[in-house]
Short mmCIF file of C-alpha atoms and ligand atoms in Angstrom, two decimals:
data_model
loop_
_atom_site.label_atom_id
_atom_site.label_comp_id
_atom_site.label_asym_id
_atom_site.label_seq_id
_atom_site.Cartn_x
_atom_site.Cartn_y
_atom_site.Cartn_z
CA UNK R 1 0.00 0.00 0.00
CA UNK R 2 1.15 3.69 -1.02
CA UNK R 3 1.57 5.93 2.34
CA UNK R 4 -0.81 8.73 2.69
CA UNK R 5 -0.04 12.17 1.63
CA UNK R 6 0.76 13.62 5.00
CA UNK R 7 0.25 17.51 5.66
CA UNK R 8 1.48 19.53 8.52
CA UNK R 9 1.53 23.70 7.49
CA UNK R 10 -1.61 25.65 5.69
CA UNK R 11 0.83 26.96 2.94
CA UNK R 12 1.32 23.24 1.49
CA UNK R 13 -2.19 21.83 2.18
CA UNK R 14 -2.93 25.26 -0.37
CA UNK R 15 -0.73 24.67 -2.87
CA UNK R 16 -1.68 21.27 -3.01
CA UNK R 17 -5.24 21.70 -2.46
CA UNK R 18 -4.82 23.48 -5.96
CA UNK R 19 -4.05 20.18 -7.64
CA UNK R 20 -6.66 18.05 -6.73
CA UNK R 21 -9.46 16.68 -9.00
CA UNK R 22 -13.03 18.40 -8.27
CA UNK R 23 -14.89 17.33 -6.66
CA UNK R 24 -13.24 17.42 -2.81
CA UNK R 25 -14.70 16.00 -0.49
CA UNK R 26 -13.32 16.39 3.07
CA UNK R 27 -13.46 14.55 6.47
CA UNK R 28 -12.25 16.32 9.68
CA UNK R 29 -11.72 14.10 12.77
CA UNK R 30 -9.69 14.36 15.87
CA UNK R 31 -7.70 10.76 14.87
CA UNK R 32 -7.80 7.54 16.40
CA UNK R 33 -10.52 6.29 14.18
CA UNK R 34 -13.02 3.70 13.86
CA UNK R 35 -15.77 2.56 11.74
CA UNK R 36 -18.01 5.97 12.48
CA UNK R 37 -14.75 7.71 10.74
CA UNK R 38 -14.55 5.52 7.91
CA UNK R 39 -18.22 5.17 7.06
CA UNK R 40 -17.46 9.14 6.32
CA UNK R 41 -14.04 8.43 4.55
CA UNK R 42 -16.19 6.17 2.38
CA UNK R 43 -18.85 7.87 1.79
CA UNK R 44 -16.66 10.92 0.32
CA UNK R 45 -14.64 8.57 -1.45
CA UNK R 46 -18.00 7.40 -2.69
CA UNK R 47 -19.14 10.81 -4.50
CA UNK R 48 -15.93 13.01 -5.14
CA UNK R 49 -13.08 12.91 -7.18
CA UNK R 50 -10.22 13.58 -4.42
CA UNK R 51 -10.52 13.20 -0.85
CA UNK R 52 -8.74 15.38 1.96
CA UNK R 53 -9.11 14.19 5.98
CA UNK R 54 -7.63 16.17 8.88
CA UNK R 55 -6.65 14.79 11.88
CA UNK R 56 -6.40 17.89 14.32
CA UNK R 57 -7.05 17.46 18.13
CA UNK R 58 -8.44 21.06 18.35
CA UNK R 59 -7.45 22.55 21.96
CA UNK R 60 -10.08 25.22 21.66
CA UNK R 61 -13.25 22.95 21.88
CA UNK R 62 -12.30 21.45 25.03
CA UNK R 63 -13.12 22.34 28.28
CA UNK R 64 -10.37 23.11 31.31
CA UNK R 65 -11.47 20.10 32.96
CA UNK R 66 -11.89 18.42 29.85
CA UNK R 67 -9.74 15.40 28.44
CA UNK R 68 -7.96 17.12 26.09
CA UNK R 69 -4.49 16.61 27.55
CA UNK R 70 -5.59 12.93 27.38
CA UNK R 71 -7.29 12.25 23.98
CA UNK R 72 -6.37 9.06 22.31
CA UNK R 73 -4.03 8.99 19.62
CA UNK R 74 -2.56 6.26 17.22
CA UNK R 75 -1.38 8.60 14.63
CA UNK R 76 0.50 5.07 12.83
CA UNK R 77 -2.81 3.32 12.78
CA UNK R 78 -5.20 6.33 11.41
CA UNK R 79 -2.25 6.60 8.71
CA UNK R 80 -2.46 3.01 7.40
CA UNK R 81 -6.73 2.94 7.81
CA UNK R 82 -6.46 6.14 5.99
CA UNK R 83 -4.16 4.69 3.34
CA UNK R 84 -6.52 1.53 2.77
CA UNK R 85 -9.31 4.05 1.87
CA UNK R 86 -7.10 5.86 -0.84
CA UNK R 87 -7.82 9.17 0.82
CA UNK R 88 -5.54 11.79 -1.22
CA UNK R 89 -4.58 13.66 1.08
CA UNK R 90 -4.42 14.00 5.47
CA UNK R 91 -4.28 17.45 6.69
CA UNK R 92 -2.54 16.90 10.11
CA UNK R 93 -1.85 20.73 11.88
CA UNK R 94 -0.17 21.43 14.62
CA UNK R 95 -2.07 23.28 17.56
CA UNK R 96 0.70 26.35 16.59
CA UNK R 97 0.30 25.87 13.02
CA UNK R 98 -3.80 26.56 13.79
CA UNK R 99 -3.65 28.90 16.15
CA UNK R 100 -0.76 30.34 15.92
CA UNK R 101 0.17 33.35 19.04
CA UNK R 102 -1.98 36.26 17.91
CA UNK R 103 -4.67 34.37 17.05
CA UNK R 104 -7.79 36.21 17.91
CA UNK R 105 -11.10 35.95 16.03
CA UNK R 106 -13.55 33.30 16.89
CA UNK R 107 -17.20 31.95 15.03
CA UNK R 108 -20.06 32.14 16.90
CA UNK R 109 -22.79 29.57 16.46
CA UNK R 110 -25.52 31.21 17.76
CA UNK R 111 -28.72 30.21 19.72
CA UNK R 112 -28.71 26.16 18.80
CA UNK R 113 -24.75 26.20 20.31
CA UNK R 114 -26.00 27.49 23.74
CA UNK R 115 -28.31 23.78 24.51
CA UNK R 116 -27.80 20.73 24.67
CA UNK R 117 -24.04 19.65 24.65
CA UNK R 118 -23.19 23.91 24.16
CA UNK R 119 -24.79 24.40 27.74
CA UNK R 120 -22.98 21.59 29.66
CA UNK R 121 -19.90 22.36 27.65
CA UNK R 122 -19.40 26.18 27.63
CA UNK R 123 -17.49 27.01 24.48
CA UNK R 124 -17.10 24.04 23.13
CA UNK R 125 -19.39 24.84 19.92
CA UNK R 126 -17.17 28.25 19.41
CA UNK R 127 -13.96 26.22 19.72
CA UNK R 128 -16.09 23.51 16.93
CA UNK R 129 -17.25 26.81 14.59
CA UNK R 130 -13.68 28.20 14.32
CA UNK R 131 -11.13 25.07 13.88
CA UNK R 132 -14.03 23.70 11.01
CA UNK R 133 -14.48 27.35 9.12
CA UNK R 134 -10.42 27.31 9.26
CA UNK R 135 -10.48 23.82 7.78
CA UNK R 136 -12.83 24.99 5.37
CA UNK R 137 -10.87 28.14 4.78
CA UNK R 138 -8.24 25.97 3.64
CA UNK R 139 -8.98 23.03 2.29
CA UNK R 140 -12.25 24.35 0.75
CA UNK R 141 -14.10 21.45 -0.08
CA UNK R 142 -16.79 20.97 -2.65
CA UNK R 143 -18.66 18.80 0.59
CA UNK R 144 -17.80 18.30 4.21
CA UNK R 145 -18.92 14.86 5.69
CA UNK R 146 -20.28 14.61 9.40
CA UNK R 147 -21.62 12.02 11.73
CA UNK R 148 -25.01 11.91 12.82
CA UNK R 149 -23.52 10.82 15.81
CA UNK R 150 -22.83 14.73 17.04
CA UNK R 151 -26.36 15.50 15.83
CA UNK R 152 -26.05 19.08 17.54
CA UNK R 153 -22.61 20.01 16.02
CA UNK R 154 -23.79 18.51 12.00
CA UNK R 155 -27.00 20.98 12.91
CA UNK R 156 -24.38 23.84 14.10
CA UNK R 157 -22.17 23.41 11.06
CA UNK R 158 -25.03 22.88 8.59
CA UNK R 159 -26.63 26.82 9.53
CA UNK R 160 -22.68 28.21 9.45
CA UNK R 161 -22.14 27.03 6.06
CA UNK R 162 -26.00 28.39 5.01
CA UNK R 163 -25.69 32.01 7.61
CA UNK R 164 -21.76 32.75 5.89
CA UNK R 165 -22.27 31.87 2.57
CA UNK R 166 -19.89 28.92 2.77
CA UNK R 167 -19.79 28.00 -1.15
CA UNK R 168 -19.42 24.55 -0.12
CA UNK R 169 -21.99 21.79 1.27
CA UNK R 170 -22.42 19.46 4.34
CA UNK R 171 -23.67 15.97 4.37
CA UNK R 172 -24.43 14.01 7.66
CA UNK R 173 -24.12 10.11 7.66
CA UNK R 174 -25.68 7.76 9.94
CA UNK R 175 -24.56 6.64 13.10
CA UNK R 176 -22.23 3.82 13.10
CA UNK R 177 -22.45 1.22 16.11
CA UNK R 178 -20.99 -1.54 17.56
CA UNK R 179 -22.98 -4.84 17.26
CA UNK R 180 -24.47 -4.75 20.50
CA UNK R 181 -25.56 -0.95 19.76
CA UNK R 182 -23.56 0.74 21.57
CA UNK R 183 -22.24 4.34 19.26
CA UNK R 184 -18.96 3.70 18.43
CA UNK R 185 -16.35 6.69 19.71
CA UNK R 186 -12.84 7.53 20.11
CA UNK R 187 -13.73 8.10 24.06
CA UNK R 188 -15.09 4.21 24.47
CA UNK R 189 -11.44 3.38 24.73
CA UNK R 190 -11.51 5.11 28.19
CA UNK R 191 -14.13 2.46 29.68
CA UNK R 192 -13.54 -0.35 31.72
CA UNK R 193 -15.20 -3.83 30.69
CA UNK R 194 -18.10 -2.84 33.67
CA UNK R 195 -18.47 0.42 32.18
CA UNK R 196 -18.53 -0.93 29.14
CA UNK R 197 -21.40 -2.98 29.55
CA UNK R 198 -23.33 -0.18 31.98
CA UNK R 199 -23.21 2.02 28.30
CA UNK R 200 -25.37 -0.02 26.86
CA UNK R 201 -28.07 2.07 28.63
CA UNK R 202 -27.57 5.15 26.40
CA UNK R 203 -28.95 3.30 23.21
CA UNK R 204 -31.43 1.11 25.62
CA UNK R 205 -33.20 4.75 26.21
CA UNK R 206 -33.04 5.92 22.95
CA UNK R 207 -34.83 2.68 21.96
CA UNK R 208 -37.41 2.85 24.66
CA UNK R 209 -38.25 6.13 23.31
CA UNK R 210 -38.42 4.86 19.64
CA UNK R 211 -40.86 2.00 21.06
CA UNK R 212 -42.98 4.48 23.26
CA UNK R 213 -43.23 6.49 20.26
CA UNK R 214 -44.54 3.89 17.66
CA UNK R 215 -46.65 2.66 20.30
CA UNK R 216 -48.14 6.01 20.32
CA UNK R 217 -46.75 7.72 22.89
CA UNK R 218 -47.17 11.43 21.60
CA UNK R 219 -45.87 13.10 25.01
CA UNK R 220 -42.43 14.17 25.04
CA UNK R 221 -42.14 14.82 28.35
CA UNK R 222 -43.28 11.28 28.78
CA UNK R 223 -40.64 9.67 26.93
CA UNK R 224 -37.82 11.61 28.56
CA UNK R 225 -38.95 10.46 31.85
CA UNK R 226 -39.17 6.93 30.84
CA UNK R 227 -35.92 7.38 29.60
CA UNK R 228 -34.22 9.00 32.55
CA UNK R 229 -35.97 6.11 34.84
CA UNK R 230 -34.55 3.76 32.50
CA UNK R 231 -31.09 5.18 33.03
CA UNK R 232 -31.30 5.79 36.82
CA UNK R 233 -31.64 1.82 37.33
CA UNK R 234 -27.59 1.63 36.07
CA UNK R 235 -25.98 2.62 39.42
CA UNK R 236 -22.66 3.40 36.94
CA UNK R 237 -24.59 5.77 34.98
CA UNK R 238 -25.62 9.94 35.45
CA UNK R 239 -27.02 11.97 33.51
CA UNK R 240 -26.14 15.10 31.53
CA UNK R 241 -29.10 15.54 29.72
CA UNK R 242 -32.38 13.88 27.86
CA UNK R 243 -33.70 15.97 25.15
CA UNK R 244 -36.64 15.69 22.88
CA UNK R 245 -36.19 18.47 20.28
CA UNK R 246 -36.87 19.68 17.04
CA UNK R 247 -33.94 18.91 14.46
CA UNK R 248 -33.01 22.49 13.31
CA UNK R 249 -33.45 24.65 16.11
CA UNK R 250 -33.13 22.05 19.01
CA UNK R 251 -36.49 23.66 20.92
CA UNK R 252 -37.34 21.32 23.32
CA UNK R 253 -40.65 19.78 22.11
CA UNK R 254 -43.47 19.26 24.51
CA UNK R 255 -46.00 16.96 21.50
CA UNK R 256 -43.49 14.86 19.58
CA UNK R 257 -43.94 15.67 16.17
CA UNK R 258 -41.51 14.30 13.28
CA UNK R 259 -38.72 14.62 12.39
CA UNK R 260 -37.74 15.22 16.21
CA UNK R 261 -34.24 14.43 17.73
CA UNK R 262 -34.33 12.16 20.81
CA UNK R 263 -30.64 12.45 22.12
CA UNK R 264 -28.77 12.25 25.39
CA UNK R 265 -25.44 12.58 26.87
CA UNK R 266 -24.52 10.52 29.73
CA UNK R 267 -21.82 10.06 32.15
CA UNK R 268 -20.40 6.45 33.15
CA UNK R 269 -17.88 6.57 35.48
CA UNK R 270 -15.57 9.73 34.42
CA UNK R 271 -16.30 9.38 30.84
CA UNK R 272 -18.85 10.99 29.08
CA UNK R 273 -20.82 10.06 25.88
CA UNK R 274 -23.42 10.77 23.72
CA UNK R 275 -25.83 9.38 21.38
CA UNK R 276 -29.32 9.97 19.60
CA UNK R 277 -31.86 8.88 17.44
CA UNK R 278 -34.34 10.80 14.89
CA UNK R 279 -38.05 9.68 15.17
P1 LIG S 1 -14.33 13.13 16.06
O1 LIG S 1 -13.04 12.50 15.65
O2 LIG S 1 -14.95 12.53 17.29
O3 LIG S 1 -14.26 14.63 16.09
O4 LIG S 1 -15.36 12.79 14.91
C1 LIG S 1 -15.08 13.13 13.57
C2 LIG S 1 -16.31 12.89 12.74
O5 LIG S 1 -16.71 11.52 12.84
C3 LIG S 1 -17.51 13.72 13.22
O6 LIG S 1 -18.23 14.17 12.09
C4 LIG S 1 -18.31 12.71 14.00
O7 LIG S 1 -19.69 13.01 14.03
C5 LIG S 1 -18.06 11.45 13.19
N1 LIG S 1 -18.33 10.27 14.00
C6 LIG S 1 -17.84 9.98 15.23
N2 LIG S 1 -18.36 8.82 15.68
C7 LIG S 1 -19.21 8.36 14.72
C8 LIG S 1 -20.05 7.23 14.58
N3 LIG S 1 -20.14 6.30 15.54
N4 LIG S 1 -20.77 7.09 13.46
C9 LIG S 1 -20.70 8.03 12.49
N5 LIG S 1 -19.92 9.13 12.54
C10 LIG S 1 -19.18 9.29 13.64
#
């Protein structure tokens, strides 16, 4: 196998970015991948003529008490699954490179960043607006590709593409899981083989909700406290939040009406996830 084109400063990602086929499509991640990853790698590969990926663990979307400082990485292994997926080119910054000491202007996401995972994370949507408009800024892409996984930040990125004028688009792919349903994420890696199990729950609510819902339960209010009982019986489990909303502003619904977003984040033990489903 051919090594991947490997990136490091904006000047060269430019000048090659200027060589590449039409269309681009591009896949930012923060590295150690998985299958959620690749599903996107693959389904740019799948509709453009060149394909870019960054692997950037971007300081500015993590909180202080955050795990930033302890983020996986297998730079090696994203490399060689990167490689196997003849992606073009990776686009692999360095936290200087990005932000580099006089850095100063930031992207503000507005009234869907301040809910859901923007009000238990302060700042972490403004850190998520900036690093992916600079990525756009440079690799401009003809589409980005995103994981329904972070349903709030595909919503976030989708309306600052459409309020600045982005000339570009943004496609969200399903959730990828593991077989027993559990979301697959860079952060499982932190959980022990108890905690591992005890996540189960987060997908066990969503589908209680799904099952309320086609049963005809109609009352979101009801399904979020079915959902938060559901969780409360896993002693390993607590809960962020449990959110019925509406898919492009993220009101909280009180009738569920479709398309509505059923999602959650969830803490078991010291690490925290997040999942959600669209009814
Ligand atoms: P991250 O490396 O966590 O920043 O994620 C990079 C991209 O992969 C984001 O667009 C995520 O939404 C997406 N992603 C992460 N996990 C999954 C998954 N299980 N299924 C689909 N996409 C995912």
């Amino acid at each position: 196998m051919t090594p991947v084109k490997v990136v490091e400063k904006i000047a060269e990602m430019r000048s090659l970015r200027r060589g590449l086929g039409e269309p681009v499509g591009f896949v930012p991640t923060m590295g150690y991948l998985h299958e959620g990853h690749l599903s996107l790698v693959r389904g740019a590969r799948a509709e453009s003529r060149s394909v870019v990926a960054s692997i950037f663990v971007n300081p500015t979307q993590f909180g202080p008490r955050e795990d930033f400082a302890s983020y996986p990485c297998d730079t090696e292994r994203d490399l060689a699954l990167l490689a196997e997926e003849a992606v073009d080119v990776v686009f692999m910054p360095s936290a200087a490179e990005m932000y580099p000491e006089r850095f100063g202007v930031y992207v503000d996401g507005g009234k869907v960043t301040e809910r859901l995972e923007g009000a238990c994370r302060p700042g972490h949507f403004r850190g998520v607006t900036t690093v992916v408009a600079k990525l756009f800024n440079i690799v401009r892409p003809t589409r980005a590709y995103f994981g329904q996984k972070d349903a709030q930040q595909a919503v976030v990125i989708k309306k600052m593409v459409a309020d600045l004028n982005m000339d570009m688009e943004v496609v969200t792919l399903p959730t990828v899981r593991e077989p027993d349903g559990l979301a697959m994420s860079s952060r499982n890696t932190y959980l022990n083989p108890a905690e591992r199990r005890a996540a189960l729950v987060l997908y066990q609510a969503l589908r209680l909700a799904q099952r309320l819902w086609l049963e005809g339960e109609k009352d979101a209010g009801c399904l979020r406290r079915e959902m938060i009982a559901l969780i409360q019986r896993e002693p390993l489990a607590s809960i962020d939040y449990i959110s019925v909303a509406e898919t492009e502003t993220l009101d909280e619904l009180d009738k569920v009406k479709p398309p509505a977003l059923v999602s959650l984040a969830v803490r078991i033990g010291r690490t925290r996830l997040i999942d959600n489903i669209v009814l």
